[in-house]
Structure formats: structure tokens, C-alpha cells
mmCIF file with all atom_site columns, C-alpha atoms in Angstrom:
data_model
loop_
_atom_site.group_PDB
_atom_site.id
_atom_site.type_symbol
_atom_site.label_atom_id
_atom_site.label_alt_id
_atom_site.label_comp_id
_atom_site.label_asym_id
_atom_site.label_entity_id
_atom_site.label_seq_id
_atom_site.pdbx_PDB_ins_code
_atom_site.Cartn_x
_atom_site.Cartn_y
_atom_site.Cartn_z
_atom_site.occupancy
_atom_site.B_iso_or_equiv
_atom_site.pdbx_formal_charge
_atom_site.auth_seq_id
_atom_site.auth_comp_id
_atom_site.auth_asym_id
_atom_site.auth_atom_id
_atom_site.pdbx_PDB_model_num
ATOM 1   C CA . GLN R 1 1   ? 27.541  9.893  -8.635  1.00 0.00 ? 749 GLN R CA 1
ATOM 2   C CA . GLN R 1 2   ? 25.695  6.642  -8.424  1.00 0.00 ? 750 GLN R CA 1
ATOM 3   C CA . ILE R 1 3   ? 22.042  6.603  -10.080 1.00 0.00 ? 751 ILE R CA 1
ATOM 4   C CA . PRO R 1 4   ? 19.389  4.180  -8.860  1.00 0.00 ? 752 PRO R CA 1
ATOM 5   C CA . PRO R 1 5   ? 18.128  1.529  -10.635 1.00 0.00 ? 753 PRO R CA 1
ATOM 6   C CA . ARG R 1 6   ? 15.266  2.172  -13.361 1.00 0.00 ? 754 ARG R CA 1
ATOM 7   C CA . PRO R 1 7   ? 12.582  0.230  -11.305 1.00 0.00 ? 755 PRO R CA 1
ATOM 8   C CA . THR R 1 8   ? 13.177  2.382  -8.196  1.00 0.00 ? 756 THR R CA 1
ATOM 9   C CA . ILE R 1 9   ? 12.650  5.743  -10.420 1.00 0.00 ? 757 ILE R CA 1
ATOM 10  C CA . MET R 1 10  ? 9.168   4.522  -11.624 1.00 0.00 ? 758 MET R CA 1
ATOM 11  C CA . ALA R 1 11  ? 8.178   3.456  -8.317  1.00 0.00 ? 759 ALA R CA 1
ATOM 12  C CA . LEU R 1 12  ? 9.081   7.150  -7.148  1.00 0.00 ? 760 LEU R CA 1
ATOM 13  C CA . SER R 1 13  ? 7.790   8.793  -10.228 1.00 0.00 ? 761 SER R CA 1
ATOM 14  C CA . LEU R 1 14  ? 4.305   6.683  -9.525  1.00 0.00 ? 762 LEU R CA 1
ATOM 15  C CA . VAL R 1 15  ? 4.210   7.902  -5.661  1.00 0.00 ? 763 VAL R CA 1
ATOM 16  C CA . LEU R 1 16  ? 4.799   11.498 -6.951  1.00 0.00 ? 764 LEU R CA 1
ATOM 17  C CA . GLY R 1 17  ? 2.778   11.963 -9.692  1.00 0.00 ? 765 GLY R CA 1
ATOM 18  C CA . SER R 1 18  ? -0.691  10.015 -7.527  1.00 0.00 ? 766 SER R CA 1
ATOM 19  C CA . SER R 1 19  ? 0.044   12.620 -4.586  1.00 0.00 ? 767 SER R CA 1
ATOM 20  C CA . ALA R 1 20  ? -0.493  15.695 -7.411  1.00 0.00 ? 768 ALA R CA 1
ATOM 21  C CA . PHE R 1 21  ? -3.743  14.182 -8.004  1.00 0.00 ? 769 PHE R CA 1
ATOM 22  C CA . GLN R 1 22  ? -4.919  14.090 -3.965  1.00 0.00 ? 770 GLN R CA 1
ATOM 23  C CA . GLY R 1 23  ? -7.222  16.565 -2.568  1.00 0.00 ? 771 GLY R CA 1
ATOM 24  C CA . PRO R 1 24  ? -6.747  18.461 0.630   1.00 0.00 ? 772 PRO R CA 1
ATOM 25  C CA . VAL R 1 25  ? -6.673  16.332 3.729   1.00 0.00 ? 773 VAL R CA 1
ATOM 26  C CA . MET R 1 26  ? -9.963  16.594 5.531   1.00 0.00 ? 774 MET R CA 1
ATOM 27  C CA . ALA R 1 27  ? -9.745  18.664 8.894   1.00 0.00 ? 775 ALA R CA 1
ATOM 28  C CA . PRO R 1 28  ? -11.154 17.006 11.909  1.00 0.00 ? 776 PRO R CA 1
ATOM 29  C CA . ALA R 1 29  ? -14.552 17.302 12.567  1.00 0.00 ? 777 ALA R CA 1
ATOM 30  C CA . GLN R 1 30  ? -15.501 20.056 15.301  1.00 0.00 ? 778 GLN R CA 1
ATOM 31  C CA . ARG R 1 31  ? -17.682 19.288 17.924  1.00 0.00 ? 779 ARG R CA 1
ATOM 32  C CA . ALA R 1 32  ? -21.096 20.953 17.859  1.00 0.00 ? 780 ALA R CA 1
ATOM 33  C CA . SER R 1 33  ? -21.844 23.953 20.467  1.00 0.00 ? 781 SER R CA 1
ATOM 34  C CA . ALA R 1 34  ? -24.409 23.328 22.818  1.00 0.00 ? 782 ALA R CA 1
ATOM 35  C CA . VAL R 1 35  ? -27.733 24.439 21.903  1.00 0.00 ? 783 VAL R CA 1
ATOM 36  C CA . THR R 1 36  ? -28.564 27.615 22.907  1.00 0.00 ? 784 THR R CA 1
ATOM 37  C CA . MET R 1 37  ? -31.643 29.622 23.367  1.00 0.00 ? 785 MET R CA 1
ATOM 38  C CA . ARG R 1 38  ? -32.435 32.203 20.577  1.00 0.00 ? 786 ARG R CA 1
ATOM 39  C CA . ALA R 1 39  ? -33.290 34.917 23.470  1.00 0.00 ? 787 ALA R CA 1
ATOM 40  C CA . GLU R 1 40  ? -33.077 34.530 27.000  1.00 0.00 ? 788 GLU R CA 1
ATOM 41  C CA . GLY R 1 41  ? -36.375 33.509 28.299  1.00 0.00 ? 789 GLY R CA 1
ATOM 42  C CA . GLU R 1 42  ? -37.642 32.404 25.015  1.00 0.00 ? 790 GLU R CA 1
ATOM 43  C CA . ILE R 1 43  ? -40.912 30.528 24.851  1.00 0.00 ? 791 ILE R CA 1
ATOM 44  C CA . GLY R 1 44  ? -41.166 27.567 22.721  1.00 0.00 ? 792 GLY R CA 1
ATOM 45  C CA . VAL R 1 45  ? -37.524 26.733 22.998  1.00 0.00 ? 793 VAL R CA 1
ATOM 46  C CA . THR R 1 46  ? -37.862 24.088 25.079  1.00 0.00 ? 794 THR R CA 1
ATOM 47  C CA . PRO R 1 47  ? -35.437 20.395 25.163  1.00 0.00 ? 795 PRO R CA 1
ATOM 48  C CA . PRO R 1 48  ? -34.817 18.570 23.886  1.00 0.00 ? 796 PRO R CA 1
ATOM 49  C CA . LEU R 1 49  ? -34.556 20.180 20.638  1.00 0.00 ? 797 LEU R CA 1
ATOM 50  C CA . GLY R 1 50  ? -34.028 23.847 21.637  1.00 0.00 ? 798 GLY R CA 1
ATOM 51  C CA . VAL R 1 51  ? -33.478 26.440 18.981  1.00 0.00 ? 799 VAL R CA 1
ATOM 52  C CA . TYR R 1 52  ? -34.499 24.136 16.055  1.00 0.00 ? 800 TYR R CA 1
ATOM 53  C CA . ASP R 1 53  ? -34.947 26.485 12.548  1.00 0.00 ? 801 ASP R CA 1
ATOM 54  C CA . PRO R 1 54  ? -34.140 24.393 9.290   1.00 0.00 ? 802 PRO R CA 1
ATOM 55  C CA . LEU R 1 55  ? -36.100 26.558 7.309   1.00 0.00 ? 803 LEU R CA 1
ATOM 56  C CA . ASN R 1 56  ? -33.326 29.496 8.869   1.00 0.00 ? 804 ASN R CA 1
ATOM 57  C CA . LEU R 1 57  ? -36.797 31.991 9.515   1.00 0.00 ? 805 LEU R CA 1
ATOM 58  C CA . LEU R 1 58  ? -34.512 33.541 12.108  1.00 0.00 ? 806 LEU R CA 1
ATOM 59  C CA . ALA R 1 59  ? -31.941 35.115 10.055  1.00 0.00 ? 807 ALA R CA 1
ATOM 60  C CA . THR R 1 60  ? -31.823 38.434 9.512   1.00 0.00 ? 808 THR R CA 1
ATOM 61  C CA . PRO R 1 61  ? -32.582 40.848 7.817   1.00 0.00 ? 809 PRO R CA 1
ATOM 62  C CA . VAL R 1 62  ? -35.755 39.692 6.900   1.00 0.00 ? 810 VAL R CA 1
ATOM 63  C CA . VAL R 1 63  ? -36.123 38.923 2.912   1.00 0.00 ? 811 VAL R CA 1
ATOM 64  C CA . TYR R 1 64  ? -39.308 38.466 0.866   1.00 0.00 ? 812 TYR R CA 1
ATOM 65  C CA . PRO R 1 65  ? -41.034 35.924 0.540   1.00 0.00 ? 813 PRO R CA 1
ATOM 66  C CA . ARG R 1 66  ? -40.108 35.466 4.644   1.00 0.00 ? 814 ARG R CA 1
ATOM 67  C CA . ARG R 1 67  ? -42.120 37.236 7.520   1.00 0.00 ? 815 ARG R CA 1
ATOM 68  C CA . SER R 1 68  ? -40.904 38.446 10.570  1.00 0.00 ? 816 SER R CA 1
ATOM 69  C CA . TYR R 1 69  ? -40.359 35.942 13.158  1.00 0.00 ? 817 TYR R CA 1
ATOM 70  C CA . ASP R 1 70  ? -43.301 37.285 15.423  1.00 0.00 ? 818 ASP R CA 1
ATOM 71  C CA . ARG R 1 71  ? -45.813 36.814 12.410  1.00 0.00 ? 819 ARG R CA 1
ATOM 72  C CA . TYR R 1 72  ? -44.428 33.197 12.343  1.00 0.00 ? 820 TYR R CA 1
ATOM 73  C CA . VAL R 1 73  ? -44.669 32.726 16.246  1.00 0.00 ? 821 VAL R CA 1
ATOM 74  C CA . GLU R 1 74  ? -48.171 34.246 16.245  1.00 0.00 ? 822 GLU R CA 1
ATOM 75  C CA . LEU R 1 75  ? -49.406 31.606 13.632  1.00 0.00 ? 823 LEU R CA 1
ATOM 76  C CA . GLU R 1 76  ? -48.325 28.714 15.225  1.00 0.00 ? 824 GLU R CA 1
ATOM 77  C CA . ILE R 1 77  ? -50.128 29.598 18.384  1.00 0.00 ? 825 ILE R CA 1
ATOM 78  C CA . LYS R 1 78  ? -53.238 30.166 16.291  1.00 0.00 ? 826 LYS R CA 1
ATOM 79  C CA . HIS R 1 79  ? -52.511 27.095 14.876  1.00 0.00 ? 827 HIS R CA 1
ATOM 80  C CA . GLY R 1 80  ? -51.726 25.189 17.944  1.00 0.00 ? 828 GLY R CA 1
ATOM 81  C CA . ARG R 1 81  ? -54.744 26.420 19.395  1.00 0.00 ? 829 ARG R CA 1
ATOM 82  C CA . ILE R 1 82  ? -57.337 25.512 16.630  1.00 0.00 ? 830 ILE R CA 1
ATOM 83  C CA . ALA R 1 83  ? -55.908 22.102 16.815  1.00 0.00 ? 831 ALA R CA 1
ATOM 84  C CA . MET R 1 84  ? -56.158 21.614 20.442  1.00 0.00 ? 832 MET R CA 1
ATOM 85  C CA . LEU R 1 85  ? -60.512 22.669 19.855  1.00 0.00 ? 833 LEU R CA 1
ATOM 86  C CA . ALA R 1 86  ? -60.000 20.049 16.984  1.00 0.00 ? 834 ALA R CA 1
ATOM 87  C CA . CYS R 1 87  ? -58.464 17.419 18.641  1.00 0.00 ? 835 CYS R CA 1
ATOM 88  C CA . LEU R 1 88  ? -60.910 17.876 21.520  1.00 0.00 ? 836 LEU R CA 1
ATOM 89  C CA . GLY R 1 89  ? -64.049 17.996 19.141  1.00 0.00 ? 837 GLY R CA 1
ATOM 90  C CA . VAL R 1 90  ? -62.737 14.462 17.969  1.00 0.00 ? 838 VAL R CA 1
ATOM 91  C CA . ILE R 1 91  ? -62.573 12.889 20.899  1.00 0.00 ? 839 ILE R CA 1
ATOM 92  C CA . THR R 1 92  ? -66.146 14.367 22.411  1.00 0.00 ? 840 THR R CA 1
ATOM 93  C CA . THR R 1 93  ? -68.306 13.743 19.421  1.00 0.00 ? 841 THR R CA 1
ATOM 94  C CA . GLU R 1 94  ? -66.164 10.251 19.329  1.00 0.00 ? 842 GLU R CA 1
ATOM 95  C CA . ALA R 1 95  ? -67.088 9.938  22.988  1.00 0.00 ? 843 ALA R CA 1
ATOM 96  C CA . GLY R 1 96  ? -70.865 10.063 21.937  1.00 0.00 ? 844 GLY R CA 1
ATOM 97  C CA . ILE R 1 97  ? -71.370 13.762 23.495  1.00 0.00 ? 845 ILE R CA 1
ATOM 98  C CA . ARG R 1 98  ? -73.859 15.818 20.883  1.00 0.00 ? 846 ARG R CA 1
ATOM 99  C CA . PHE R 1 99  ? -75.576 19.198 21.340  1.00 0.00 ? 847 PHE R CA 1
ATOM 100 C CA . PRO R 1 100 ? -79.383 18.609 21.463  1.00 0.00 ? 848 PRO R CA 1
ATOM 101 C CA . GLY R 1 101 ? -81.811 19.216 18.570  1.00 0.00 ? 849 GLY R CA 1
ATOM 102 C CA . TYR R 1 102 ? -81.426 20.196 14.900  1.00 0.00 ? 850 TYR R CA 1
ATOM 103 C CA . LEU R 1 103 ? -78.324 21.002 12.722  1.00 0.00 ? 851 LEU R CA 1
ATOM 104 C CA . SER R 1 104 ? -81.032 21.640 10.041  1.00 0.00 ? 852 SER R CA 1
ATOM 105 C CA . LYS R 1 105 ? -84.399 21.088 10.192  1.00 0.00 ? 853 LYS R CA 1
ATOM 106 C CA . SER R 1 106 ? -84.434 21.643 6.374   1.00 0.00 ? 854 SER R CA 1
ATOM 107 C CA . LEU R 1 107 ? -82.689 18.412 5.800   1.00 0.00 ? 855 LEU R CA 1
ATOM 108 C CA . ASP R 1 108 ? -83.932 16.740 8.921   1.00 0.00 ? 856 ASP R CA 1
ATOM 109 C CA . LEU R 1 109 ? -80.754 16.286 10.438  1.00 0.00 ? 857 LEU R CA 1
ATOM 110 C CA . LYS R 1 110 ? -79.956 16.386 14.234  1.00 0.00 ? 858 LYS R CA 1
ATOM 111 C CA . PHE R 1 111 ? -76.423 16.459 15.712  1.00 0.00 ? 859 PHE R CA 1
ATOM 112 C CA . GLU R 1 112 ? -76.627 13.194 16.727  1.00 0.00 ? 860 GLU R CA 1
ATOM 113 C CA . ASP R 1 113 ? -76.400 12.590 13.551  1.00 0.00 ? 861 ASP R CA 1
ATOM 114 C CA . ILE R 1 114 ? -73.362 13.541 12.866  1.00 0.00 ? 862 ILE R CA 1
ATOM 115 C CA . PRO R 1 115 ? -70.075 11.219 12.665  1.00 0.00 ? 863 PRO R CA 1
ATOM 116 C CA . GLY R 1 116 ? -67.537 11.656 14.864  1.00 0.00 ? 864 GLY R CA 1
ATOM 117 C CA . GLY R 1 117 ? -64.159 11.516 12.537  1.00 0.00 ? 865 GLY R CA 1
ATOM 118 C CA . ALA R 1 118 ? -62.504 13.992 11.494  1.00 0.00 ? 866 ALA R CA 1
ATOM 119 C CA . LEU R 1 119 ? -63.076 14.157 7.785   1.00 0.00 ? 867 LEU R CA 1
ATOM 120 C CA . THR R 1 120 ? -66.365 12.048 8.020   1.00 0.00 ? 868 THR R CA 1
ATOM 121 C CA . SER R 1 121 ? -68.155 14.825 10.388  1.00 0.00 ? 869 SER R CA 1
ATOM 122 C CA . TYR R 1 122 ? -66.785 17.335 7.997   1.00 0.00 ? 870 TYR R CA 1
ATOM 123 C CA . GLU R 1 123 ? -68.755 15.743 4.819   1.00 0.00 ? 871 GLU R CA 1
ATOM 124 C CA . ALA R 1 124 ? -71.619 15.191 6.910   1.00 0.00 ? 872 ALA R CA 1
ATOM 125 C CA . VAL R 1 125 ? -72.154 18.960 7.355   1.00 0.00 ? 873 VAL R CA 1
ATOM 126 C CA . PRO R 1 126 ? -74.105 21.033 4.901   1.00 0.00 ? 874 PRO R CA 1
ATOM 127 C CA . ALA R 1 127 ? -72.435 23.758 3.040   1.00 0.00 ? 875 ALA R CA 1
ATOM 128 C CA . ILE R 1 128 ? -74.413 26.553 4.688   1.00 0.00 ? 876 ILE R CA 1
ATOM 129 C CA . GLY R 1 129 ? -73.527 25.021 8.145   1.00 0.00 ? 877 GLY R CA 1
ATOM 130 C CA . TRP R 1 130 ? -69.555 25.518 6.671   1.00 0.00 ? 878 TRP R CA 1
ATOM 131 C CA . LEU R 1 131 ? -70.285 29.054 5.715   1.00 0.00 ? 879 LEU R CA 1
ATOM 132 C CA . GLN R 1 132 ? -71.562 29.984 8.979   1.00 0.00 ? 880 GLN R CA 1
ATOM 133 C CA . ILE R 1 133 ? -68.847 28.156 10.808  1.00 0.00 ? 881 ILE R CA 1
ATOM 134 C CA . VAL R 1 134 ? -65.825 30.349 8.269   1.00 0.00 ? 882 VAL R CA 1
ATOM 135 C CA . ALA R 1 135 ? -67.724 33.525 8.961   1.00 0.00 ? 883 ALA R CA 1
ATOM 136 C CA . PHE R 1 136 ? -67.157 33.018 12.297  1.00 0.00 ? 884 PHE R CA 1
ATOM 137 C CA . ILE R 1 137 ? -63.290 32.188 12.294  1.00 0.00 ? 885 ILE R CA 1
ATOM 138 C CA . VAL R 1 138 ? -63.194 35.710 9.884   1.00 0.00 ? 886 VAL R CA 1
ATOM 139 C CA . PHE R 1 139 ? -65.228 37.801 12.418  1.00 0.00 ? 887 PHE R CA 1
ATOM 140 C CA . LEU R 1 140 ? -62.419 35.838 15.028  1.00 0.00 ? 888 LEU R CA 1
ATOM 141 C CA . GLU R 1 141 ? -59.473 36.605 13.089  1.00 0.00 ? 889 GLU R CA 1
ATOM 142 C CA . LEU R 1 142 ? -60.255 40.200 12.091  1.00 0.00 ? 890 LEU R CA 1
ATOM 143 C CA . ALA R 1 143 ? -61.562 41.526 15.824  1.00 0.00 ? 891 ALA R CA 1
ATOM 144 C CA . TYR R 1 144 ? -61.556 39.267 18.700  1.00 0.00 ? 892 TYR R CA 1
ATOM 145 C CA . GLY R 1 145 ? -58.651 37.153 17.657  1.00 0.00 ? 893 GLY R CA 1
ATOM 146 C CA . ALA R 1 146 ? -56.171 39.922 15.971  1.00 0.00 ? 894 ALA R CA 1
ATOM 147 C CA . THR R 1 147 ? -53.430 40.090 18.067  1.00 0.00 ? 895 THR R CA 1
ATOM 148 C CA . PRO R 1 148 ? -52.952 43.924 19.412  1.00 0.00 ? 896 PRO R CA 1
ATOM 149 C CA . PRO R 1 149 ? -50.323 45.978 18.436  1.00 0.00 ? 897 PRO R CA 1
ATOM 150 C CA . GLY R 1 150 ? -47.536 45.945 21.089  1.00 0.00 ? 898 GLY R CA 1
ATOM 151 C CA . ASN R 1 151 ? -49.020 42.579 22.488  1.00 0.00 ? 899 ASN R CA 1
ATOM 152 C CA . ALA R 1 152 ? -46.662 39.602 22.590  1.00 0.00 ? 900 ALA R CA 1
ATOM 153 C CA . PRO R 1 153 ? -47.803 37.162 20.002  1.00 0.00 ? 901 PRO R CA 1
ATOM 154 C CA . GLY R 1 154 ? -51.051 35.425 20.789  1.00 0.00 ? 902 GLY R CA 1
ATOM 155 C CA . ASP R 1 155 ? -52.060 37.578 23.530  1.00 0.00 ? 903 ASP R CA 1
ATOM 156 C CA . VAL R 1 156 ? -55.449 38.200 22.227  1.00 0.00 ? 904 VAL R CA 1
ATOM 157 C CA . GLY R 1 157 ? -57.875 38.188 24.785  1.00 0.00 ? 905 GLY R CA 1
ATOM 158 C CA . GLY R 1 158 ? -58.398 41.802 26.369  1.00 0.00 ? 906 GLY R CA 1
ATOM 159 C CA . PRO R 1 159 ? -59.355 42.159 29.680  1.00 0.00 ? 907 PRO R CA 1
ATOM 160 C CA . THR R 1 160 ? -60.918 38.794 29.522  1.00 0.00 ? 908 THR R CA 1
ATOM 161 C CA . TRP R 1 161 ? -57.972 36.713 29.235  1.00 0.00 ? 909 TRP R CA 1
ATOM 162 C CA . ILE R 1 162 ? -56.539 34.947 31.875  1.00 0.00 ? 910 ILE R CA 1
ATOM 163 C CA . ARG R 1 163 ? -52.636 36.769 32.456  1.00 0.00 ? 911 ARG R CA 1
ATOM 164 C CA . TYR R 1 164 ? -49.816 35.598 35.409  1.00 0.00 ? 912 TYR R CA 1
ATOM 165 C CA . ASP R 1 165 ? -47.721 37.746 37.374  1.00 0.00 ? 913 ASP R CA 1
ATOM 166 C CA . ASP R 1 166 ? -45.161 35.469 38.495  1.00 0.00 ? 914 ASP R CA 1
ATOM 167 C CA . PRO R 1 167 ? -42.994 35.326 35.787  1.00 0.00 ? 915 PRO R CA 1
ATOM 168 C CA . THR R 1 168 ? -41.943 31.516 36.450  1.00 0.00 ? 916 THR R CA 1
ATOM 169 C CA . VAL R 1 169 ? -45.511 30.232 36.294  1.00 0.00 ? 917 VAL R CA 1
ATOM 170 C CA . LYS R 1 170 ? -46.281 32.690 33.284  1.00 0.00 ? 918 LYS R CA 1
ATOM 171 C CA . THR R 1 171 ? -43.471 30.947 31.746  1.00 0.00 ? 919 THR R CA 1
ATOM 172 C CA . PHE R 1 172 ? -44.265 27.540 31.832  1.00 0.00 ? 920 PHE R CA 1
ATOM 173 C CA . LYS R 1 173 ? -47.786 27.795 30.999  1.00 0.00 ? 921 LYS R CA 1
ATOM 174 C CA . LEU R 1 174 ? -47.083 29.557 27.654  1.00 0.00 ? 922 LEU R CA 1
ATOM 175 C CA . ASN R 1 175 ? -44.143 26.713 27.411  1.00 0.00 ? 923 ASN R CA 1
ATOM 176 C CA . ALA R 1 176 ? -46.897 24.345 28.396  1.00 0.00 ? 924 ALA R CA 1
ATOM 177 C CA . GLU R 1 177 ? -49.834 25.593 25.799  1.00 0.00 ? 925 GLU R CA 1
ATOM 178 C CA . ARG R 1 178 ? -46.869 25.983 22.554  1.00 0.00 ? 926 ARG R CA 1
ATOM 179 C CA . ASN R 1 179 ? -45.855 22.640 23.328  1.00 0.00 ? 927 ASN R CA 1
ATOM 180 C CA . ASN R 1 180 ? -49.608 21.438 23.571  1.00 0.00 ? 928 ASN R CA 1
ATOM 181 C CA . GLY R 1 181 ? -50.564 23.116 20.548  1.00 0.00 ? 929 GLY R CA 1
ATOM 182 C CA . ARG R 1 182 ? -47.593 21.162 18.255  1.00 0.00 ? 930 ARG R CA 1
ATOM 183 C CA . ALA R 1 183 ? -49.057 17.944 19.935  1.00 0.00 ? 931 ALA R CA 1
ATOM 184 C CA . ALA R 1 184 ? -52.487 18.447 18.735  1.00 0.00 ? 932 ALA R CA 1
ATOM 185 C CA . MET R 1 185 ? -51.316 19.573 15.442  1.00 0.00 ? 933 MET R CA 1
ATOM 186 C CA . MET R 1 186 ? -49.640 16.101 14.888  1.00 0.00 ? 934 MET R CA 1
ATOM 187 C CA . GLY R 1 187 ? -53.045 14.623 16.423  1.00 0.00 ? 935 GLY R CA 1
ATOM 188 C CA . ILE R 1 188 ? -55.047 16.148 14.323  1.00 0.00 ? 936 ILE R CA 1
ATOM 189 C CA . THR R 1 189 ? -52.983 15.057 11.495  1.00 0.00 ? 937 THR R CA 1
ATOM 190 C CA . GLY R 1 190 ? -53.245 11.929 12.303  1.00 0.00 ? 938 GLY R CA 1
ATOM 191 C CA . MET R 1 191 ? -56.674 11.195 12.841  1.00 0.00 ? 939 MET R CA 1
ATOM 192 C CA . MET R 1 192 ? -57.406 12.850 9.432   1.00 0.00 ? 940 MET R CA 1
ATOM 193 C CA . ILE R 1 193 ? -54.853 10.668 7.945   1.00 0.00 ? 941 ILE R CA 1
ATOM 194 C CA . HIS R 1 194 ? -56.324 7.637  9.813   1.00 0.00 ? 942 HIS R CA 1
ATOM 195 C CA . ASN R 1 195 ? -60.081 8.430  8.424   1.00 0.00 ? 943 ASN R CA 1
ATOM 196 C CA . ALA R 1 196 ? -58.664 9.157  4.865   1.00 0.00 ? 944 ALA R CA 1
ATOM 197 C CA . LEU R 1 197 ? -57.630 5.274  5.017   1.00 0.00 ? 945 LEU R CA 1
ATOM 198 C CA . GLY R 1 198 ? -60.811 4.213  6.084   1.00 0.00 ? 946 GLY R CA 1
ATOM 199 C CA . VAL R 1 199 ? -60.330 3.515  9.789   1.00 0.00 ? 947 VAL R CA 1
ATOM 200 C CA . ASP R 1 200 ? -61.426 5.013  13.187  1.00 0.00 ? 948 ASP R CA 1
ATOM 201 C CA . SER R 1 201 ? -59.514 8.671  13.686  1.00 0.00 ? 949 SER R CA 1
ATOM 202 C CA . LEU R 1 202 ? -59.068 7.070  17.117  1.00 0.00 ? 950 LEU R CA 1
ATOM 203 C CA . PHE R 1 203 ? -57.804 3.756  15.824  1.00 0.00 ? 951 PHE R CA 1
ATOM 204 C CA . PRO R 1 204 ? -56.161 1.759  17.351  1.00 0.00 ? 952 PRO R CA 1
ATOM 205 C CA . ILE R 1 205 ? -58.263 2.867  20.474  1.00 0.00 ? 953 ILE R CA 1
ATOM 206 C CA . VAL R 1 206 ? -61.828 2.928  18.520  1.00 0.00 ? 954 VAL R CA 1
ATOM 207 C CA . GLN R 1 207 ? -61.737 -0.032 16.122  1.00 0.00 ? 955 GLN R CA 1
#
């Protein structure tokens, strides 16, 4: 039997030896599955993101320190409503609209003296004024603003709350509120950042 030349044997040994250190061949990437709703008709699940859960808040069972999904939905709705009021307040005061009269007579401070910025208005209100605001918010949180047992998250208005019988209209309205609240949270954050950087809250609209 003829023995291969020495250079051929060395080349074969190098090829076989290097293949022993190769990792497993990567499987071809599978195409991502289409985004689906968490549940049919889920409020807040809208294009283009669909179900977007980078923090895995939808995972079950719920393990401490996570809270239930409904609790996070309630918090999102509540913060969205507060942010919409905050944005509206900044826009209104920047437009020059003020309550008549005094904010504090002892300090000779009128409502018209309060600036319209997201942070500058906070600094101008005296501590006793903020104490009243916080007390009012605590009252809303514990009474009128608390979600009654059995109600959907955010359904807090009692008999005075506007409700819709048409499922299509109701879904549209609730999705509009959720998305407007998300936009408002980003908006008021931007206004505060502008104010902190020394420009107007509505920069560049207001220089």
C-alpha cells in the first residue's frame, strides 16, 4: 500500500485538527412571528408597536416585586391623565390666561405673577400652596380617583363618568385616551427638560 507524501499527511492533520475546535453551525435565523394582541380587543395595544413588553410585565405568575398587569394599566392611565392636565396647564399659562385675584395675599402674590414654565411655575408657588395641592390629590386618590372593585382600570368617575354603549366607539375613545396620555407624558417631560436647560417650556415655539 502506497503511503501519501509527508506534506499531504501534515495538511490533512491541520484540517482535521482545526475542525475539532469549531463551534456548532449557527441555525438560520427564523423570521419573527407577527405581533399579536395580548387579548382580543385589548385597550392600548395599537400600531405600530402592538404588544411591546421589554420589562416582561405580562409574565405569569406574578412574582414580587412585580404587581398585577391591571395595576400597571391603572397607573399608566392615571399618569397619562395627570400629564394631559399638566401639558394643558403649561400651554394655557404660556398663552397668558390666569385666574383673577391673589394666590397669596400675605405674600402679595397674584396668579398673574406666576410664570408659565413647567418648573418655574413650581418654584413660584409658596409651600402652603403646594400643601393644599397635595392634600387635594390625596383626597382624589383615596376617594373619587380610586377604581371601585370590579371596574375596569381607570373607570373611576361613578355616575358622572361619560360611558359609551357602542363597542366600536368605546374602544376608539379608550385607545385615544391611552395614546394621548402617553404623548402627554413625553410632552411634559420635554417641557421640564427645556425649563431645566434655561429655555422656555414651549421652546422653540416660544423663544
